[in-house]
Amino acid sequence: MAGRGRRLTRRAPDPLAGCLSSSYKSVMTAESGRGHTPGDGAGEDPSEGAEPGEAPPGPATGPRRIVVAGDWHGNEEWAVSVIRRVPQLLAGESQRIVLHLGDFGIWPDQAGKIYLDRVSEALAAVGAELWFVDGNHEDFAQLGQLDENPGPDGRVTVVPRVMHLPRGYRWSWHGLTWLACGGAVSLDRAVRTEGVDWWPQEEITTGQEAAISGGGHADVMVCHDCPSGVAHTFARPPPEWAAEDLARNDAHRRRLQRIVDAVMPAYLMHGHLHRAYRRTVDFGYGPVRVTGLDADNRLRNFAALDVTTMRWDVREGWFSRFRRGAVAR
C-alpha cells in the first residue's frame, strides 16, 4: 500500500475479511444455505451483459448517473484524484454525487481534519457532493456527535459537501428506494487501541438491525460489509488476527444477511473486501445483483452507475479483475 508517513500507516485498513483460515473459509463459502453465487472465485457475473436497460417507473427525481467508490482509508491523494475525475465521469449531470461505500476516512487527529478539508475543497472545485456510509475504520465518537444533528433530509454534514448516511437512512431516486447500512468488523482489532484507531460502534447493533429490518422493503442497499450469503474464498489469515474477531466477523455478516432477508433488495453494493466483482445471488426471494468495489490506489475502486437503469459504466470484464489470494490492504 502506498502511504504518506505515519497518518496512512496508522489508519491503514486491516487486511480485511480478506485472508482467512481454512475453517473460516468454509464459513465464507457455505454460510448461507439459500445463497447461490455463480462463478465464485472468478468474481464475474456470467450474466453481466443482461442488466436492466430501461428506467424504472416512478418520478424522475435525483441524478441520472453517480460515481460509486470503495474504501479510501483517509488517503488524501487518492481521494482527490478520484474526485477530479467526476466532471468527466458525470458529464452533463447537474447534480454530481459520489456515493462512498465506507472506510471513507473519518479520523480524530489533525491529519484527519486536513483530509476532510482537502476532500471538501476538491468537491467544491468540481461542483459535487460525497455521501458515505460508515465503514469499520472511522472515528465513531466523532460521527456519533455529528449524527445527533442531521439535516432536514436526514443526511449528516461532516464538512461542507461531505455527508454521512446513518445506518437505516433511506432515500428515493427515480422510483427506487435506497437504504444505507454501514458497519463492519475490524479483523485486526487485536493490534488496535480503543478510542485511538478502533471503536466498538463499528458493528451494526441489535437495535439497529431491528429498526432497519422493520423499515420494510428497499430496492437498493448500500453497505460496507458483505452479507454472509455471498460466497468468497481467501487465503490464510495473518497471525495477529484473533479468533474472537474472526467470530465477530462471522456474526456481523450473518446479521447483515438477516437485514437483507427482511428488506429484500434487488441490488446491493459494498466495499470492505477490497475486491471488485459482481454476481447475481439468490437469497431465496429472487435474484440480487451484488457488486463489490476495490480499495484506494486501485482503478477498480470507483465506477459510474446509471441509477435509472442500474447499469455500471465499465468495460466488459472490469469487475472480474482482482488479485486472488492476496492480502487486501
mmCIF file of C-alpha atoms in Angstrom:
data_model
loop_
_atom_site.group_PDB
_atom_site.id
_atom_site.type_symbol
_atom_site.label_atom_id
_atom_site.label_comp_id
_atom_site.label_asym_id
_atom_site.label_seq_id
_atom_site.Cartn_x
_atom_site.Cartn_y
_atom_site.Cartn_z
ATOM 1 C CA MET A 1 0.000 0.000 0.000
ATOM 2 C CA ALA A 2 1.274 3.420 -0.884
ATOM 3 C CA GLY A 3 1.354 5.589 2.198
ATOM 4 C CA ARG A 4 2.348 9.090 3.218
ATOM 5 C CA GLY A 5 4.086 8.544 6.512
ATOM 6 C CA ARG A 6 2.531 7.950 9.906
ATOM 7 C CA ARG A 7 -1.019 9.006 9.075
ATOM 8 C CA LEU A 8 -1.737 6.475 6.365
ATOM 9 C CA THR A 9 0.320 3.801 8.080
ATOM 10 C CA ARG A 10 -1.702 4.178 11.246
ATOM 11 C CA ARG A 11 -5.088 4.330 9.607
ATOM 12 C CA ALA A 12 -4.392 1.620 7.048
ATOM 13 C CA PRO A 13 -7.172 -0.963 6.974
ATOM 14 C CA ASP A 14 -6.877 -4.361 8.489
ATOM 15 C CA PRO A 15 -6.167 -6.800 5.692
ATOM 16 C CA LEU A 16 -9.904 -7.054 5.990
ATOM 17 C CA ALA A 17 -12.155 -10.001 5.540
ATOM 18 C CA GLY A 18 -9.605 -10.983 3.016
ATOM 19 C CA CYS A 19 -7.239 -13.661 4.313
ATOM 20 C CA LEU A 20 -8.980 -16.486 6.035
ATOM 21 C CA SER A 21 -8.075 -19.745 7.703
ATOM 22 C CA SER A 22 -9.298 -22.989 6.200
ATOM 23 C CA SER A 23 -12.027 -23.318 8.849
ATOM 24 C CA TYR A 24 -13.139 -19.726 8.354
ATOM 25 C CA LYS A 25 -13.020 -20.163 4.596
ATOM 26 C CA SER A 26 -15.697 -22.827 4.831
ATOM 27 C CA VAL A 27 -17.950 -20.363 6.626
ATOM 28 C CA MET A 28 -17.426 -17.767 3.931
ATOM 29 C CA THR A 29 -18.222 -20.158 1.121
ATOM 30 C CA ALA A 30 -21.151 -22.047 2.606
ATOM 31 C CA GLU A 31 -22.594 -19.923 5.374
ATOM 32 C CA SER A 32 -25.987 -19.425 3.759
ATOM 33 C CA GLY A 33 -27.804 -22.493 2.574
ATOM 34 C CA ARG A 34 -30.047 -20.274 0.468
ATOM 35 C CA GLY A 35 -27.434 -18.211 -1.309
ATOM 36 C CA HIS A 36 -26.205 -19.245 -4.733
ATOM 37 C CA THR A 37 -23.358 -17.329 -6.328
ATOM 38 C CA PRO A 38 -22.434 -18.375 -9.840
ATOM 39 C CA GLY A 39 -18.772 -18.154 -10.732
ATOM 40 C CA ASP A 40 -17.411 -17.841 -7.195
ATOM 41 C CA GLY A 41 -13.686 -17.141 -7.267
ATOM 42 C CA ALA A 42 -13.759 -15.591 -10.722
ATOM 43 C CA GLY A 43 -15.629 -12.561 -9.426
ATOM 44 C CA GLU A 44 -17.537 -12.246 -12.657
ATOM 45 C CA ASP A 45 -21.274 -12.416 -13.090
ATOM 46 C CA PRO A 46 -21.881 -14.630 -16.123
ATOM 47 C CA SER A 47 -24.956 -12.542 -16.912
ATOM 48 C CA GLU A 48 -23.010 -9.285 -16.876
ATOM 49 C CA GLY A 49 -24.440 -8.069 -20.152
ATOM 50 C CA ALA A 50 -28.043 -8.729 -19.165
ATOM 51 C CA GLU A 51 -28.653 -5.803 -16.841
ATOM 52 C CA PRO A 52 -31.936 -3.878 -16.894
ATOM 53 C CA GLY A 53 -31.965 -1.485 -19.814
ATOM 54 C CA GLU A 54 -34.993 0.675 -19.074
ATOM 55 C CA ALA A 55 -35.587 3.215 -16.362
ATOM 56 C CA PRO A 56 -37.997 2.002 -13.676
ATOM 57 C CA PRO A 57 -41.403 3.652 -13.330
ATOM 58 C CA GLY A 58 -41.800 6.495 -10.894
ATOM 59 C CA PRO A 59 -40.934 10.182 -10.614
ATOM 60 C CA ALA A 60 -37.728 11.310 -12.332
ATOM 61 C CA THR A 61 -36.073 12.600 -9.178
ATOM 62 C CA GLY A 62 -32.381 12.713 -8.357
ATOM 63 C CA PRO A 63 -29.317 12.403 -10.545
ATOM 64 C CA ARG A 64 -29.272 10.151 -13.587
ATOM 65 C CA ARG A 65 -25.698 8.975 -13.015
ATOM 66 C CA ILE A 66 -23.491 8.893 -9.928
ATOM 67 C CA VAL A 67 -19.963 7.790 -9.054
ATOM 68 C CA VAL A 68 -19.725 4.915 -6.548
ATOM 69 C CA ALA A 69 -16.435 4.411 -4.696
ATOM 70 C CA GLY A 70 -14.993 1.785 -2.360
ATOM 71 C CA ASP A 71 -12.673 2.250 0.631
ATOM 72 C CA TRP A 72 -10.395 5.326 0.664
ATOM 73 C CA HIS A 73 -8.997 4.956 4.228
ATOM 74 C CA GLY A 74 -8.242 8.640 4.542
ATOM 75 C CA ASN A 75 -5.884 8.521 1.566
ATOM 76 C CA GLU A 76 -5.983 12.197 0.620
ATOM 77 C CA GLU A 77 -4.047 11.927 -2.622
ATOM 78 C CA TRP A 78 -6.225 9.108 -3.919
ATOM 79 C CA ALA A 79 -9.484 10.706 -2.785
ATOM 80 C CA VAL A 80 -8.707 13.975 -4.541
ATOM 81 C CA SER A 81 -7.624 12.145 -7.696
ATOM 82 C CA VAL A 82 -10.967 10.320 -7.883
ATOM 83 C CA ILE A 83 -12.958 13.490 -7.222
ATOM 84 C CA ARG A 84 -11.126 15.307 -10.012
ATOM 85 C CA ARG A 85 -12.443 12.679 -12.434
ATOM 86 C CA VAL A 86 -16.064 13.452 -11.558
ATOM 87 C CA PRO A 87 -16.694 16.054 -14.308
ATOM 88 C CA GLN A 88 -15.633 13.510 -16.917
ATOM 89 C CA LEU A 89 -17.436 10.578 -15.315
ATOM 90 C CA LEU A 90 -20.635 12.566 -14.788
ATOM 91 C CA ALA A 91 -20.560 14.811 -17.833
ATOM 92 C CA GLY A 92 -23.887 16.552 -18.266
ATOM 93 C CA GLU A 93 -25.069 15.919 -14.700
ATOM 94 C CA SER A 94 -26.310 18.989 -12.856
ATOM 95 C CA GLN A 95 -26.294 17.101 -9.529
ATOM 96 C CA ARG A 96 -22.949 15.400 -9.095
ATOM 97 C CA ILE A 97 -22.808 12.810 -6.308
ATOM 98 C CA VAL A 98 -20.067 10.442 -5.188
ATOM 99 C CA LEU A 99 -21.622 7.613 -3.178
ATOM 100 C CA HIS A 100 -18.975 6.101 -0.909
ATOM 101 C CA LEU A 101 -19.175 2.554 0.480
ATOM 102 C CA GLY A 102 -17.387 3.087 3.801
ATOM 103 C CA ASP A 103 -13.911 3.364 5.312
ATOM 104 C CA PHE A 104 -14.043 6.856 3.865
ATOM 105 C CA GLY A 105 -11.632 8.271 6.423
ATOM 106 C CA ILE A 106 -13.171 9.992 9.447
ATOM 107 C CA TRP A 107 -10.214 10.216 11.808
ATOM 108 C CA PRO A 108 -9.640 12.018 15.146
ATOM 109 C CA ASP A 109 -6.280 13.690 14.605
ATOM 110 C CA GLN A 110 -5.134 16.829 12.800
ATOM 111 C CA ALA A 111 -4.260 14.832 9.702
ATOM 112 C CA GLY A 112 -7.868 13.604 9.653
ATOM 113 C CA LYS A 113 -9.123 17.189 9.706
ATOM 114 C CA ILE A 114 -6.786 18.166 6.885
ATOM 115 C CA TYR A 115 -8.011 15.190 4.854
ATOM 116 C CA LEU A 116 -11.646 16.245 5.240
ATOM 117 C CA ASP A 117 -10.840 19.850 4.360
ATOM 118 C CA ARG A 118 -8.983 18.818 1.202
ATOM 119 C CA VAL A 119 -11.784 16.476 0.139
ATOM 120 C CA SER A 120 -14.313 19.246 0.723
ATOM 121 C CA GLU A 121 -12.248 21.672 -1.361
ATOM 122 C CA ALA A 122 -11.890 19.164 -4.192
ATOM 123 C CA LEU A 123 -15.648 18.521 -4.218
ATOM 124 C CA ALA A 124 -16.355 22.254 -4.338
ATOM 125 C CA ALA A 125 -13.989 22.630 -7.287
ATOM 126 C CA VAL A 126 -15.978 20.109 -9.355
ATOM 127 C CA GLY A 127 -19.434 21.038 -8.035
ATOM 128 C CA ALA A 128 -20.042 17.667 -6.347
ATOM 129 C CA GLU A 129 -21.163 16.175 -3.038
ATOM 130 C CA LEU A 130 -19.948 12.994 -1.353
ATOM 131 C CA TRP A 131 -22.393 10.787 0.542
ATOM 132 C CA PHE A 132 -20.863 7.962 2.580
ATOM 133 C CA VAL A 133 -21.893 5.047 4.755
ATOM 134 C CA ASP A 134 -19.601 4.348 7.678
ATOM 135 C CA GLY A 135 -17.106 1.520 7.470
ATOM 136 C CA ASN A 136 -15.258 -0.088 10.353
ATOM 137 C CA HIS A 137 -12.291 2.296 10.176
ATOM 138 C CA GLU A 138 -13.980 5.560 11.182
ATOM 139 C CA ASP A 139 -13.899 7.726 14.319
ATOM 140 C CA PHE A 140 -17.315 6.758 15.640
ATOM 141 C CA ALA A 141 -17.033 9.101 18.613
ATOM 142 C CA GLN A 142 -16.884 11.995 16.166
ATOM 143 C CA LEU A 143 -19.556 10.530 13.892
ATOM 144 C CA GLY A 144 -21.866 9.875 16.845
ATOM 145 C CA GLN A 145 -21.774 13.529 17.871
ATOM 146 C CA LEU A 146 -22.389 14.692 14.323
ATOM 147 C CA ASP A 147 -25.276 12.257 13.838
ATOM 148 C CA GLU A 148 -27.142 13.935 16.686
ATOM 149 C CA ASN A 149 -27.793 16.882 14.355
ATOM 150 C CA PRO A 150 -28.953 15.566 10.981
ATOM 151 C CA GLY A 151 -30.160 17.925 8.315
ATOM 152 C CA PRO A 152 -33.826 18.178 7.317
ATOM 153 C CA ASP A 153 -33.271 15.474 4.704
ATOM 154 C CA GLY A 154 -31.709 13.095 7.271
ATOM 155 C CA ARG A 155 -28.163 13.300 5.961
ATOM 156 C CA VAL A 156 -25.437 14.490 8.321
ATOM 157 C CA THR A 157 -22.985 17.157 7.180
ATOM 158 C CA VAL A 158 -19.446 16.379 8.338
ATOM 159 C CA VAL A 159 -17.774 19.216 6.437
ATOM 160 C CA PRO A 160 -19.223 21.171 3.518
ATOM 161 C CA ARG A 161 -20.200 18.778 0.695
ATOM 162 C CA VAL A 162 -19.373 15.637 2.727
ATOM 163 C CA MET A 163 -22.405 13.902 4.220
ATOM 164 C CA HIS A 164 -22.757 10.804 6.379
ATOM 165 C CA LEU A 165 -25.661 8.459 5.695
ATOM 166 C CA PRO A 166 -26.562 6.999 9.114
ATOM 167 C CA ARG A 167 -27.459 3.319 9.337
ATOM 168 C CA GLY A 168 -31.052 2.945 8.213
ATOM 169 C CA TYR A 169 -31.160 6.168 6.189
ATOM 170 C CA ARG A 170 -33.440 5.857 3.157
ATOM 171 C CA TRP A 171 -33.940 7.962 0.071
ATOM 172 C CA SER A 172 -35.533 7.666 -3.360
ATOM 173 C CA TRP A 173 -34.105 8.093 -6.847
ATOM 174 C CA HIS A 174 -36.237 7.529 -9.938
ATOM 175 C CA GLY A 175 -38.784 5.345 -8.199
ATOM 176 C CA LEU A 176 -36.239 3.145 -6.397
ATOM 177 C CA THR A 177 -35.815 3.222 -2.621
ATOM 178 C CA TRP A 178 -32.191 3.223 -1.449
ATOM 179 C CA LEU A 179 -31.054 2.128 2.019
ATOM 180 C CA ALA A 180 -27.771 2.935 3.790
ATOM 181 C CA CYS A 181 -26.405 0.255 6.109
ATOM 182 C CA GLY A 182 -22.782 0.872 7.108
ATOM 183 C CA GLY A 183 -20.647 -1.018 9.597
ATOM 184 C CA ALA A 184 -18.255 -3.989 9.615
ATOM 185 C CA VAL A 185 -15.718 -5.743 11.843
ATOM 186 C CA SER A 186 -12.005 -4.897 12.110
ATOM 187 C CA LEU A 187 -10.254 -8.242 11.889
ATOM 188 C CA ASP A 188 -7.036 -6.664 13.158
ATOM 189 C CA ARG A 189 -8.739 -5.424 16.322
ATOM 190 C CA ALA A 190 -6.035 -7.093 18.451
ATOM 191 C CA VAL A 191 -3.376 -4.631 17.249
ATOM 192 C CA ARG A 192 -5.539 -1.520 17.589
ATOM 193 C CA THR A 193 -6.347 0.743 20.558
ATOM 194 C CA GLU A 194 -9.903 1.620 21.517
ATOM 195 C CA GLY A 195 -10.621 5.325 21.099
ATOM 196 C CA VAL A 196 -7.440 5.859 19.095
ATOM 197 C CA ASP A 197 -7.809 3.748 15.974
ATOM 198 C CA TRP A 198 -10.677 1.393 16.858
ATOM 199 C CA TRP A 199 -14.233 1.953 18.085
ATOM 200 C CA PRO A 200 -16.771 -0.697 19.181
ATOM 201 C CA GLN A 201 -19.524 1.176 17.309
ATOM 202 C CA GLU A 202 -18.128 -0.318 14.101
ATOM 203 C CA GLU A 203 -20.686 -3.147 14.361
ATOM 204 C CA ILE A 204 -24.379 -2.990 13.493
ATOM 205 C CA THR A 205 -26.224 -3.353 16.807
ATOM 206 C CA THR A 206 -29.246 -5.499 17.642
ATOM 207 C CA GLY A 207 -31.367 -2.366 17.895
ATOM 208 C CA GLN A 208 -30.172 -1.072 14.546
ATOM 209 C CA GLU A 209 -30.874 -4.428 12.955
ATOM 210 C CA ALA A 210 -34.447 -4.386 14.274
ATOM 211 C CA ALA A 211 -35.073 -0.797 13.198
ATOM 212 C CA ILE A 212 -33.646 -1.233 9.699
ATOM 213 C CA SER A 213 -35.408 -4.542 9.126
ATOM 214 C CA GLY A 214 -38.658 -3.055 10.420
ATOM 215 C CA GLY A 215 -38.455 -0.252 7.892
ATOM 216 C CA GLY A 216 -39.586 -2.597 5.152
ATOM 217 C CA HIS A 217 -38.534 -3.152 1.577
ATOM 218 C CA ALA A 218 -35.785 -1.224 -0.185
ATOM 219 C CA ASP A 219 -34.736 -1.712 -3.790
ATOM 220 C CA VAL A 220 -31.045 -0.914 -3.304
ATOM 221 C CA MET A 221 -28.814 -1.486 -0.257
ATOM 222 C CA VAL A 222 -25.577 0.458 0.137
ATOM 223 C CA CYS A 223 -23.335 -1.325 2.662
ATOM 224 C CA HIS A 224 -19.752 -1.536 3.805
ATOM 225 C CA ASP A 225 -19.787 -5.183 4.862
ATOM 226 C CA CYS A 226 -20.750 -8.122 2.664
ATOM 227 C CA PRO A 227 -23.706 -10.306 3.771
ATOM 228 C CA SER A 228 -22.999 -13.927 4.632
ATOM 229 C CA GLY A 229 -24.998 -15.315 1.724
ATOM 230 C CA VAL A 230 -22.396 -14.059 -0.761
ATOM 231 C CA ALA A 231 -19.619 -16.656 -1.052
ATOM 232 C CA HIS A 232 -15.948 -15.648 -1.061
ATOM 233 C CA THR A 233 -12.740 -17.570 -0.573
ATOM 234 C CA PHE A 234 -9.445 -16.124 0.586
ATOM 235 C CA ALA A 235 -6.018 -17.196 1.772
ATOM 236 C CA ARG A 236 -4.925 -17.973 5.334
ATOM 237 C CA PRO A 237 -5.239 -15.059 7.804
ATOM 238 C CA PRO A 238 -2.208 -13.339 9.355
ATOM 239 C CA PRO A 239 -1.284 -14.495 12.877
ATOM 240 C CA GLU A 240 -2.290 -11.209 14.557
ATOM 241 C CA TRP A 241 -5.959 -11.780 13.756
ATOM 242 C CA ALA A 242 -7.641 -13.127 16.877
ATOM 243 C CA ALA A 243 -10.114 -15.997 16.739
ATOM 244 C CA GLU A 244 -12.682 -13.883 18.571
ATOM 245 C CA ASP A 245 -12.517 -11.220 15.858
ATOM 246 C CA LEU A 246 -12.963 -13.828 13.138
ATOM 247 C CA ALA A 247 -16.031 -14.988 15.074
ATOM 248 C CA ARG A 248 -17.283 -11.396 15.382
ATOM 249 C CA ASN A 249 -16.911 -11.024 11.644
ATOM 250 C CA ASP A 250 -18.945 -14.184 11.009
ATOM 251 C CA ALA A 251 -21.702 -12.967 13.300
ATOM 252 C CA HIS A 252 -21.750 -9.495 11.735
ATOM 253 C CA ARG A 253 -22.088 -10.876 8.226
ATOM 254 C CA ARG A 254 -24.964 -13.080 9.387
ATOM 255 C CA ARG A 255 -26.611 -10.043 10.969
ATOM 256 C CA LEU A 256 -26.319 -8.112 7.718
ATOM 257 C CA GLN A 257 -27.770 -11.100 5.874
ATOM 258 C CA ARG A 258 -30.799 -11.069 8.198
ATOM 259 C CA ILE A 259 -31.332 -7.420 7.329
ATOM 260 C CA VAL A 260 -31.057 -8.236 3.624
ATOM 261 C CA ASP A 261 -33.575 -11.062 4.021
ATOM 262 C CA ALA A 262 -36.004 -8.662 5.710
ATOM 263 C CA VAL A 263 -35.539 -5.762 3.297
ATOM 264 C CA MET A 264 -35.268 -7.898 0.127
ATOM 265 C CA PRO A 265 -33.287 -5.548 -2.133
ATOM 266 C CA ALA A 266 -32.772 -6.275 -5.817
ATOM 267 C CA TYR A 267 -29.366 -4.555 -5.767
ATOM 268 C CA LEU A 268 -26.629 -4.458 -3.117
ATOM 269 C CA MET A 269 -23.212 -2.810 -3.258
ATOM 270 C CA HIS A 270 -20.398 -2.858 -0.707
ATOM 271 C CA GLY A 271 -16.701 -2.274 -0.047
ATOM 272 C CA HIS A 272 -14.653 -3.829 2.789
ATOM 273 C CA LEU A 273 -13.357 -6.874 0.890
ATOM 274 C CA HIS A 274 -11.023 -4.797 -1.295
ATOM 275 C CA ARG A 275 -12.003 -6.550 -4.499
ATOM 276 C CA ALA A 276 -14.093 -5.527 -7.477
ATOM 277 C CA TYR A 277 -16.635 -8.135 -8.518
ATOM 278 C CA ARG A 278 -20.255 -8.564 -9.459
ATOM 279 C CA ARG A 279 -22.525 -11.551 -9.092
ATOM 280 C CA THR A 280 -26.186 -12.414 -9.210
ATOM 281 C CA VAL A 281 -27.117 -14.100 -5.935
ATOM 282 C CA ASP A 282 -30.323 -15.876 -4.961
ATOM 283 C CA PHE A 283 -31.162 -15.304 -1.287
ATOM 284 C CA GLY A 284 -34.470 -17.141 -1.599
ATOM 285 C CA TYR A 285 -36.710 -14.296 -2.690
ATOM 286 C CA GLY A 286 -35.309 -13.669 -6.162
ATOM 287 C CA PRO A 287 -32.092 -12.599 -7.888
ATOM 288 C CA VAL A 288 -29.971 -9.889 -6.284
ATOM 289 C CA ARG A 289 -27.233 -8.029 -8.149
ATOM 290 C CA VAL A 290 -24.328 -7.795 -5.699
ATOM 291 C CA THR A 291 -21.395 -5.522 -6.528
ATOM 292 C CA GLY A 292 -18.138 -5.032 -4.626
ATOM 293 C CA LEU A 293 -15.545 -2.340 -5.257
ATOM 294 C CA ASP A 294 -11.796 -2.341 -4.622
ATOM 295 C CA ALA A 295 -9.807 -0.105 -2.241
ATOM 296 C CA ASP A 296 -7.766 3.065 -2.704
ATOM 297 C CA ASN A 297 -4.826 3.157 -5.120
ATOM 298 C CA ARG A 298 -6.576 0.737 -7.491
ATOM 299 C CA LEU A 299 -8.551 1.807 -10.540
ATOM 300 C CA ARG A 300 -11.360 -0.633 -9.737
ATOM 301 C CA ASN A 301 -12.042 1.410 -6.616
ATOM 302 C CA PHE A 302 -14.688 3.530 -8.365
ATOM 303 C CA ALA A 303 -17.116 3.424 -11.257
ATOM 304 C CA ALA A 304 -20.022 5.398 -12.682
ATOM 305 C CA LEU A 305 -23.521 3.997 -12.231
ATOM 306 C CA ASP A 306 -26.668 4.944 -14.140
ATOM 307 C CA VAL A 307 -29.237 4.955 -11.345
ATOM 308 C CA THR A 308 -32.178 4.993 -13.754
ATOM 309 C CA THR A 309 -31.198 1.622 -15.249
ATOM 310 C CA MET A 310 -28.719 0.359 -12.612
ATOM 311 C CA ARG A 311 -26.122 -0.172 -15.343
ATOM 312 C CA TRP A 312 -22.438 0.196 -14.449
ATOM 313 C CA ASP A 313 -20.440 2.232 -16.944
ATOM 314 C CA VAL A 314 -17.456 -0.118 -17.231
ATOM 315 C CA ARG A 315 -15.957 -2.205 -19.973
ATOM 316 C CA GLU A 316 -16.612 -5.932 -20.197
ATOM 317 C CA GLY A 317 -14.641 -7.984 -17.703
ATOM 318 C CA TRP A 318 -13.858 -4.983 -15.484
ATOM 319 C CA PHE A 319 -15.379 -6.491 -12.349
ATOM 320 C CA SER A 320 -13.530 -9.803 -12.593
ATOM 321 C CA ARG A 321 -10.020 -8.430 -12.320
ATOM 322 C CA PHE A 322 -8.877 -8.600 -8.736
ATOM 323 C CA ARG A 323 -5.795 -10.136 -7.133
ATOM 324 C CA ARG A 324 -6.800 -13.536 -5.838
ATOM 325 C CA GLY A 325 -5.459 -14.761 -2.526
ATOM 326 C CA ALA A 326 -3.515 -11.582 -1.793
ATOM 327 C CA VAL A 327 -3.766 -9.684 1.460
ATOM 328 C CA ALA A 328 -6.023 -6.720 0.742
ATOM 329 C CA ARG A 329 -4.531 -3.535 2.167
#
